[in-house]
PDB file of C-alpha atoms in Angstrom:
ATOM      1  CA  MET A   1     -56.006 -63.037   9.014  1.00  0.00           C
ATOM      2  CA  LYS A   2     -56.302 -59.380   9.882  1.00  0.00           C
ATOM      3  CA  LYS A   3     -54.210 -56.791   8.643  1.00  0.00           C
ATOM      4  CA  LEU A   4     -51.045 -56.571  10.587  1.00  0.00           C
ATOM      5  CA  LEU A   5     -48.505 -53.347  10.642  1.00  0.00           C
ATOM      6  CA  LEU A   6     -45.469 -53.707  12.351  1.00  0.00           C
ATOM      7  CA  SER A   7     -44.329 -51.529  15.245  1.00  0.00           C
ATOM      8  CA  PHE A   8     -40.575 -51.698  15.786  1.00  0.00           C
ATOM      9  CA  LEU A   9     -39.382 -51.328  19.427  1.00  0.00           C
ATOM     10  CA  PHE A  10     -36.130 -50.551  18.544  1.00  0.00           C
ATOM     11  CA  ALA A  11     -36.152 -46.613  17.885  1.00  0.00           C
ATOM     12  CA  LEU A  12     -32.766 -46.204  19.616  1.00  0.00           C
ATOM     13  CA  VAL A  13     -31.118 -48.664  17.408  1.00  0.00           C
ATOM     14  CA  ILE A  14     -32.853 -47.252  14.298  1.00  0.00           C
ATOM     15  CA  ILE A  15     -31.755 -43.919  15.178  1.00  0.00           C
ATOM     16  CA  SER A  16     -28.244 -44.734  15.230  1.00  0.00           C
ATOM     17  CA  CYS A  17     -28.311 -46.772  12.044  1.00  0.00           C
ATOM     18  CA  LYS A  18     -29.465 -44.411   9.663  1.00  0.00           C
ATOM     19  CA  ASN A  19     -29.202 -45.353   5.716  1.00  0.00           C
ATOM     20  CA  ASP A  20     -30.566 -44.329   2.510  1.00  0.00           C
ATOM     21  CA  PRO A  21     -31.678 -47.330   0.437  1.00  0.00           C
ATOM     22  CA  GLY A  22     -32.594 -45.609  -2.424  1.00  0.00           C
ATOM     23  CA  LYS A  23     -29.295 -43.574  -2.717  1.00  0.00           C
ATOM     24  CA  ASP A  24     -26.997 -46.125  -4.602  1.00  0.00           C
ATOM     25  CA  THR A  25     -29.424 -47.858  -7.082  1.00  0.00           C
ATOM     26  CA  VAL A  26     -28.238 -48.306 -10.484  1.00  0.00           C
ATOM     27  CA  ASP A  27     -31.471 -48.905 -12.327  1.00  0.00           C
ATOM     28  CA  THR A  28     -34.573 -46.964 -10.946  1.00  0.00           C
ATOM     29  CA  ILE A  29     -36.718 -47.791 -13.814  1.00  0.00           C
ATOM     30  CA  GLU A  30     -39.534 -49.965 -12.279  1.00  0.00           C
ATOM     31  CA  GLU A  31     -42.511 -49.391 -11.679  1.00  0.00           C
ATOM     32  CA  THR A  32     -45.875 -47.981 -10.820  1.00  0.00           C
ATOM     33  CA  PRO A  33     -47.133 -48.859  -7.155  1.00  0.00           C
ATOM     34  CA  THR A  34     -49.576 -52.055  -7.410  1.00  0.00           C
ATOM     35  CA  ARG A  35     -51.778 -53.764  -4.655  1.00  0.00           C
ATOM     36  CA  THR A  36     -50.863 -56.616  -2.575  1.00  0.00           C
ATOM     37  CA  ASN A  37     -50.523 -59.959  -4.030  1.00  0.00           C
ATOM     38  CA  ASP A  38     -48.767 -59.417  -7.302  1.00  0.00           C
ATOM     39  CA  PRO A  39     -46.759 -61.942  -9.016  1.00  0.00           C
ATOM     40  CA  LEU A  40     -43.506 -61.116  -7.649  1.00  0.00           C
ATOM     41  CA  THR A  41     -44.642 -60.739  -3.963  1.00  0.00           C
ATOM     42  CA  THR A  42     -46.740 -63.982  -4.661  1.00  0.00           C
ATOM     43  CA  GLN A  43     -43.376 -65.724  -5.721  1.00  0.00           C
ATOM     44  CA  ILE A  44     -41.216 -64.424  -2.589  1.00  0.00           C
ATOM     45  CA  ALA A  45     -43.928 -65.771  -0.205  1.00  0.00           C
ATOM     46  CA  PHE A  46     -44.008 -69.158  -2.185  1.00  0.00           C
ATOM     47  CA  ALA A  47     -40.284 -69.430  -1.955  1.00  0.00           C
ATOM     48  CA  ASN A  48     -40.187 -69.065   1.610  1.00  0.00           C
ATOM     49  CA  GLY A  49     -42.684 -72.380   1.820  1.00  0.00           C
ATOM     50  CA  PHE A  50     -46.109 -70.100   2.126  1.00  0.00           C
ATOM     51  CA  GLU A  51     -48.041 -73.039   0.545  1.00  0.00           C
ATOM     52  CA  ASN A  52     -46.950 -75.219   3.943  1.00  0.00           C
ATOM     53  CA  PHE A  53     -48.446 -72.729   6.358  1.00  0.00           C
ATOM     54  CA  GLU A  54     -52.111 -73.735   6.027  1.00  0.00           C
ATOM     55  CA  GLU A  55     -51.103 -77.333   7.604  1.00  0.00           C
ATOM     56  CA  VAL A  56     -49.440 -75.891  10.511  1.00  0.00           C
ATOM     57  CA  LYS A  57     -51.126 -76.034  13.766  1.00  0.00           C
ATOM     58  CA  GLN A  58     -48.365 -74.848  16.173  1.00  0.00           C
ATOM     59  CA  MET A  59     -45.613 -72.479  15.772  1.00  0.00           C
ATOM     60  CA  ASN A  60     -42.824 -71.628  18.326  1.00  0.00           C
ATOM     61  CA  PHE A  61     -39.821 -69.749  18.577  1.00  0.00           C
ATOM     62  CA  THR A  62     -38.084 -67.479  20.637  1.00  0.00           C
ATOM     63  CA  PHE A  63     -37.464 -63.794  19.660  1.00  0.00           C
ATOM     64  CA  ASN A  64     -34.119 -62.270  20.966  1.00  0.00           C
ATOM     65  CA  VAL A  65     -32.073 -58.852  20.441  1.00  0.00           C
ATOM     66  CA  LYS A  66     -28.704 -58.093  21.325  1.00  0.00           C
ATOM     67  CA  VAL A  67     -27.178 -54.731  21.128  1.00  0.00           C
ATOM     68  CA  ASN A  68     -23.475 -54.634  21.664  1.00  0.00           C
ATOM     69  CA  ASP A  69     -23.325 -57.833  22.721  1.00  0.00           C
ATOM     70  CA  THR A  70     -25.753 -57.579  25.419  1.00  0.00           C
ATOM     71  CA  LEU A  71     -29.150 -59.252  25.439  1.00  0.00           C
ATOM     72  CA  ARG A  72     -31.768 -56.792  25.511  1.00  0.00           C
ATOM     73  CA  THR A  73     -35.416 -58.805  24.509  1.00  0.00           C
ATOM     74  CA  GLU A  74     -36.022 -62.316  25.026  1.00  0.00           C
ATOM     75  CA  ARG A  75     -39.702 -63.578  24.233  1.00  0.00           C
ATOM     76  CA  ALA A  76     -40.911 -66.871  23.595  1.00  0.00           C
ATOM     77  CA  TRP A  77     -43.868 -67.719  21.674  1.00  0.00           C
ATOM     78  CA  LYS A  78     -46.137 -70.176  20.802  1.00  0.00           C
ATOM     79  CA  TRP A  79     -48.492 -69.683  18.129  1.00  0.00           C
ATOM     80  CA  TYR A  80     -51.565 -71.766  17.204  1.00  0.00           C
ATOM     81  CA  PRO A  81     -52.762 -70.050  13.725  1.00  0.00           C
ATOM     82  CA  GLN A  82     -55.876 -72.430  13.140  1.00  0.00           C
ATOM     83  CA  GLU A  83     -57.192 -71.172  16.719  1.00  0.00           C
ATOM     84  CA  ASP A  84     -56.004 -67.873  16.254  1.00  0.00           C
ATOM     85  CA  ARG A  85     -54.223 -68.143  19.913  1.00  0.00           C
ATOM     86  CA  ILE A  86     -51.181 -67.062  20.870  1.00  0.00           C
ATOM     87  CA  GLU A  87     -48.940 -67.399  23.825  1.00  0.00           C
ATOM     88  CA  LEU A  88     -46.126 -65.304  25.274  1.00  0.00           C
ATOM     89  CA  THR A  89     -43.810 -66.017  27.975  1.00  0.00           C
ATOM     90  CA  GLU A  90     -41.495 -63.095  28.778  1.00  0.00           C
ATOM     91  CA  LYS A  91     -39.552 -62.514  32.145  1.00  0.00           C
ATOM     92  CA  GLY A  92     -41.085 -65.406  33.386  1.00  0.00           C
ATOM     93  CA  GLU A  93     -44.695 -64.542  32.853  1.00  0.00           C
ATOM     94  CA  ILE A  94     -47.023 -66.227  30.527  1.00  0.00           C
ATOM     95  CA  PHE A  95     -49.965 -64.135  28.766  1.00  0.00           C
ATOM     96  CA  THR A  96     -52.235 -65.900  26.611  1.00  0.00           C
ATOM     97  CA  TYR A  97     -54.732 -64.013  24.049  1.00  0.00           C
ATOM     98  CA  ILE A  98     -57.182 -64.914  20.972  1.00  0.00           C
ATOM     99  CA  ASN A  99     -56.104 -62.710  17.870  1.00  0.00           C
ATOM    100  CA  ASP A 100     -59.300 -62.458  16.608  1.00  0.00           C
ATOM    101  CA  GLY A 101     -59.361 -58.726  15.950  1.00  0.00           C
ATOM    102  CA  ASP A 102     -61.485 -57.990  18.979  1.00  0.00           C
ATOM    103  CA  LEU A 103     -58.647 -57.341  21.846  1.00  0.00           C
ATOM    104  CA  GLU A 104     -59.156 -56.094  25.152  1.00  0.00           C
ATOM    105  CA  GLU A 105     -56.696 -52.916  26.339  1.00  0.00           C
ATOM    106  CA  ALA A 106     -54.654 -55.228  28.349  1.00  0.00           C
ATOM    107  CA  GLU A 107     -53.996 -57.775  25.375  1.00  0.00           C
ATOM    108  CA  LYS A 108     -52.995 -54.749  22.890  1.00  0.00           C
ATOM    109  CA  PRO A 109     -49.054 -54.292  24.089  1.00  0.00           C
ATOM    110  CA  ILE A 110     -49.018 -58.207  23.834  1.00  0.00           C
ATOM    111  CA  ASP A 111     -50.307 -57.925  20.367  1.00  0.00           C
ATOM    112  CA  GLN A 112     -48.164 -55.365  19.523  1.00  0.00           C
ATOM    113  CA  LYS A 113     -45.151 -57.441  20.483  1.00  0.00           C
ATOM    114  CA  PHE A 114     -46.491 -60.456  18.830  1.00  0.00           C
ATOM    115  CA  ILE A 115     -46.974 -58.354  15.285  1.00  0.00           C
ATOM    116  CA  ASN A 116     -43.285 -57.034  15.434  1.00  0.00           C
ATOM    117  CA  ASP A 117     -41.740 -60.397  16.126  1.00  0.00           C
ATOM    118  CA  SER A 118     -43.559 -62.362  13.776  1.00  0.00           C
ATOM    119  CA  TYR A 119     -42.882 -59.901  11.001  1.00  0.00           C
ATOM    120  CA  TRP A 120     -39.326 -60.496  11.599  1.00  0.00           C
ATOM    121  CA  PHE A 121     -39.912 -64.149  11.740  1.00  0.00           C
ATOM    122  CA  LEU A 122     -42.084 -64.539   8.159  1.00  0.00           C
ATOM    123  CA  PHE A 123     -42.326 -61.474   6.477  1.00  0.00           C
ATOM    124  CA  PRO A 124     -42.560 -62.941   3.111  1.00  0.00           C
ATOM    125  CA  TYR A 125     -45.606 -64.013   4.256  1.00  0.00           C
ATOM    126  CA  GLN A 126     -47.136 -60.815   5.261  1.00  0.00           C
ATOM    127  CA  LEU A 127     -46.872 -59.976   1.479  1.00  0.00           C
ATOM    128  CA  ILE A 128     -49.890 -62.469   1.004  1.00  0.00           C
ATOM    129  CA  TRP A 129     -51.739 -61.487   4.261  1.00  0.00           C
ATOM    130  CA  SER A 130     -51.186 -57.397   4.469  1.00  0.00           C
ATOM    131  CA  GLU A 131     -52.241 -54.851   2.200  1.00  0.00           C
ATOM    132  CA  TYR A 132     -49.516 -52.464   0.717  1.00  0.00           C
ATOM    133  CA  GLU A 133     -48.266 -50.859  -2.470  1.00  0.00           C
ATOM    134  CA  THR A 134     -45.166 -51.895  -3.864  1.00  0.00           C
ATOM    135  CA  GLU A 135     -42.412 -50.252  -6.114  1.00  0.00           C
ATOM    136  CA  HIS A 136     -40.093 -52.514  -7.770  1.00  0.00           C
ATOM    137  CA  ILE A 137     -36.282 -51.803  -8.730  1.00  0.00           C
ATOM    138  CA  ARG A 138     -34.619 -54.419 -11.278  1.00  0.00           C
ATOM    139  CA  ASN A 139     -30.865 -53.564 -10.528  1.00  0.00           C
ATOM    140  CA  ALA A 140     -30.388 -51.938  -7.154  1.00  0.00           C
ATOM    141  CA  ILE A 141     -27.339 -52.075  -4.511  1.00  0.00           C
ATOM    142  CA  SER A 142     -27.942 -53.389  -1.193  1.00  0.00           C
ATOM    143  CA  PRO A 143     -27.540 -51.471   1.667  1.00  0.00           C
ATOM    144  CA  ILE A 144     -24.981 -53.925   3.576  1.00  0.00           C
ATOM    145  CA  SER A 145     -23.201 -55.931   1.118  1.00  0.00           C
ATOM    146  CA  LYS A 146     -23.085 -53.419  -1.340  1.00  0.00           C
ATOM    147  CA  GLU A 147     -24.245 -56.005  -4.041  1.00  0.00           C
ATOM    148  CA  GLN A 148     -26.259 -55.665  -7.028  1.00  0.00           C
ATOM    149  CA  MET A 149     -29.990 -57.137  -6.239  1.00  0.00           C
ATOM    150  CA  GLN A 150     -33.336 -56.548  -7.270  1.00  0.00           C
ATOM    151  CA  GLN A 151     -35.110 -54.196  -4.444  1.00  0.00           C
ATOM    152  CA  LEU A 152     -38.617 -54.248  -3.971  1.00  0.00           C
ATOM    153  CA  THR A 153     -40.309 -51.512  -1.731  1.00  0.00           C
ATOM    154  CA  VAL A 154     -43.154 -52.505   0.209  1.00  0.00           C
ATOM    155  CA  ARG A 155     -45.162 -49.243   1.802  1.00  0.00           C
ATOM    156  CA  PHE A 156     -48.073 -49.970   4.149  1.00  0.00           C
ATOM    157  CA  GLU A 157     -50.764 -47.139   3.755  1.00  0.00           C
ATOM    158  CA  GLY A 158     -54.250 -46.562   5.256  1.00  0.00           C
ATOM    159  CA  ASP A 159     -55.209 -46.223   9.166  1.00  0.00           C
ATOM    160  CA  GLY A 160     -55.104 -49.989  10.234  1.00  0.00           C
ATOM    161  CA  GLY A 161     -52.627 -51.419  12.568  1.00  0.00           C
ATOM    162  CA  TYR A 162     -50.101 -49.648  14.993  1.00  0.00           C
ATOM    163  CA  THR A 163     -47.874 -47.818  12.518  1.00  0.00           C
ATOM    164  CA  PRO A 164     -49.447 -46.946   9.146  1.00  0.00           C
ATOM    165  CA  GLY A 165     -46.859 -45.538   6.717  1.00  0.00           C
ATOM    166  CA  ASP A 166     -44.064 -47.655   7.440  1.00  0.00           C
ATOM    167  CA  SER A 167     -41.997 -49.286   4.505  1.00  0.00           C
ATOM    168  CA  TYR A 168     -39.668 -51.875   3.768  1.00  0.00           C
ATOM    169  CA  HIS A 169     -36.880 -52.050   1.143  1.00  0.00           C
ATOM    170  CA  ILE A 170     -36.146 -55.904   0.549  1.00  0.00           C
ATOM    171  CA  PHE A 171     -33.240 -56.785  -1.466  1.00  0.00           C
ATOM    172  CA  PHE A 172     -33.224 -60.408  -3.179  1.00  0.00           C
ATOM    173  CA  ASN A 173     -31.702 -62.208  -5.631  1.00  0.00           C
ATOM    174  CA  ASP A 174     -33.164 -64.243  -8.556  1.00  0.00           C
ATOM    175  CA  ASP A 175     -34.033 -67.144  -6.018  1.00  0.00           C
ATOM    176  CA  ASN A 176     -36.832 -64.943  -4.549  1.00  0.00           C
ATOM    177  CA  MET A 177     -34.959 -64.893  -0.971  1.00  0.00           C
ATOM    178  CA  ILE A 178     -34.358 -62.052   0.931  1.00  0.00           C
ATOM    179  CA  ARG A 179     -30.872 -61.458   1.879  1.00  0.00           C
ATOM    180  CA  GLU A 180     -31.122 -57.724   3.186  1.00  0.00           C
ATOM    181  CA  TRP A 181     -33.530 -55.263   3.824  1.00  0.00           C
ATOM    182  CA  THR A 182     -34.364 -51.733   5.173  1.00  0.00           C
ATOM    183  CA  TYR A 183     -36.915 -50.563   7.474  1.00  0.00           C
ATOM    184  CA  GLU A 184     -38.384 -46.873   7.348  1.00  0.00           C
ATOM    185  CA  SER A 185     -40.577 -45.568   9.710  1.00  0.00           C
ATOM    186  CA  SER A 186     -43.452 -43.075   8.668  1.00  0.00           C
ATOM    187  CA  GLY A 187     -41.211 -40.840  10.254  1.00  0.00           C
ATOM    188  CA  GLY A 188     -38.127 -41.344   8.225  1.00  0.00           C
ATOM    189  CA  ARG A 189     -35.894 -43.323  10.589  1.00  0.00           C
ATOM    190  CA  THR A 190     -34.294 -46.442   9.193  1.00  0.00           C
ATOM    191  CA  LEU A 191     -32.547 -49.631  10.208  1.00  0.00           C
ATOM    192  CA  SER A 192     -30.878 -52.175   7.420  1.00  0.00           C
ATOM    193  CA  THR A 193     -30.033 -55.675   8.465  1.00  0.00           C
ATOM    194  CA  THR A 194     -29.031 -58.736   6.956  1.00  0.00           C
ATOM    195  CA  TRP A 195     -31.263 -61.728   6.466  1.00  0.00           C
ATOM    196  CA  GLU A 196     -29.175 -64.748   6.806  1.00  0.00           C
ATOM    197  CA  ASP A 197     -28.823 -68.623   8.339  1.00  0.00           C
ATOM    198  CA  TYR A 198     -31.764 -69.736   6.515  1.00  0.00           C
ATOM    199  CA  GLU A 199     -33.518 -73.187   7.548  1.00  0.00           C
ATOM    200  CA  THR A 200     -36.609 -74.620   6.927  1.00  0.00           C
ATOM    201  CA  PHE A 201     -39.053 -76.460   9.361  1.00  0.00           C
ATOM    202  CA  GLU A 202     -41.421 -78.820   8.171  1.00  0.00           C
ATOM    203  CA  GLY A 203     -41.635 -76.353   4.717  1.00  0.00           C
ATOM    204  CA  ILE A 204     -41.562 -73.020   6.531  1.00  0.00           C
ATOM    205  CA  THR A 205     -38.537 -71.480   5.584  1.00  0.00           C
ATOM    206  CA  VAL A 206     -36.829 -68.830   8.302  1.00  0.00           C
ATOM    207  CA  ALA A 207     -33.934 -66.807   8.183  1.00  0.00           C
ATOM    208  CA  LYS A 208     -32.631 -66.863  11.684  1.00  0.00           C
ATOM    209  CA  THR A 209     -30.143 -64.157  11.992  1.00  0.00           C
ATOM    210  CA  HIS A 210     -30.399 -60.705  11.229  1.00  0.00           C
ATOM    211  CA  LYS A 211     -27.100 -58.261  11.618  1.00  0.00           C
ATOM    212  CA  SER A 212     -26.668 -54.937  11.285  1.00  0.00           C
ATOM    213  CA  GLU A 213     -23.606 -53.718   9.097  1.00  0.00           C
ATOM    214  CA  ASP A 214     -21.449 -52.924  12.111  1.00  0.00           C
ATOM    215  CA  GLY A 215     -22.864 -55.749  14.048  1.00  0.00           C
ATOM    216  CA  SER A 216     -23.957 -53.899  16.750  1.00  0.00           C
ATOM    217  CA  PHE A 217     -27.163 -55.158  16.561  1.00  0.00           C
ATOM    218  CA  GLU A 218     -28.360 -58.713  16.107  1.00  0.00           C
ATOM    219  CA  LEU A 219     -31.658 -59.925  15.969  1.00  0.00           C
ATOM    220  CA  PHE A 220     -31.957 -63.681  16.158  1.00  0.00           C
ATOM    221  CA  PHE A 221     -34.550 -66.719  16.497  1.00  0.00           C
ATOM    222  CA  THR A 222     -34.055 -69.840  18.700  1.00  0.00           C
ATOM    223  CA  ASP A 223     -36.357 -72.562  19.864  1.00  0.00           C
ATOM    224  CA  ILE A 224     -37.991 -73.036  16.510  1.00  0.00           C
ATOM    225  CA  GLU A 225     -40.503 -75.505  15.989  1.00  0.00           C
ATOM    226  CA  VAL A 226     -43.280 -76.472  13.526  1.00  0.00           C
ATOM    227  CA  ILE A 227     -46.091 -78.740  14.671  1.00  0.00           C
ATOM    228  CA  LYS A 228     -48.585 -79.687  11.611  1.00  0.00           C
TER     229      LYS A 228
END
């Protein structure tokens, strides 16, 4: 699968939800940046059922965003990973393309939406699929619950994808399940949300709900179906 770099589509929300993911850390000893597929990132991916993904023939999900209780975004996806085929239904229109790394100009905006939405949907799997550097803090304070958790910063480098230089500060416990994260754009804008309402579909574990600290921003998934 080609390298994917997320392009967030919520600049207004990000600007209004500034956070400093590192200022409350209680132990900043760890560790030199490492490349993709180190043991910790692999453990996080497998805790979410990564080993079952190769059997998936079709995956359906609807990506929804509410801001101040108003539904702003609703996109229904059908993903056929064994064929690299992707179908989007949005505002009554259906778009289909092959995600083979050779996109037509008209397909790129759809691909950008898919990258954004699928990162939210299966970010733990990107820890195996994508290329990045990491920094691990064993004892940190999470941005929303203010609980002590492990923190892993995932930083995408290079000139590929849509937004190189973006970082994700993920917060998790010993079960290797993400509980919160902070997205930080290359320009320094941030957005922190929860990872909650986990459910497993044919071995694929998904956090169905993500909320900002004040609840004004909610991103959630519906119509999830996994077909093997």
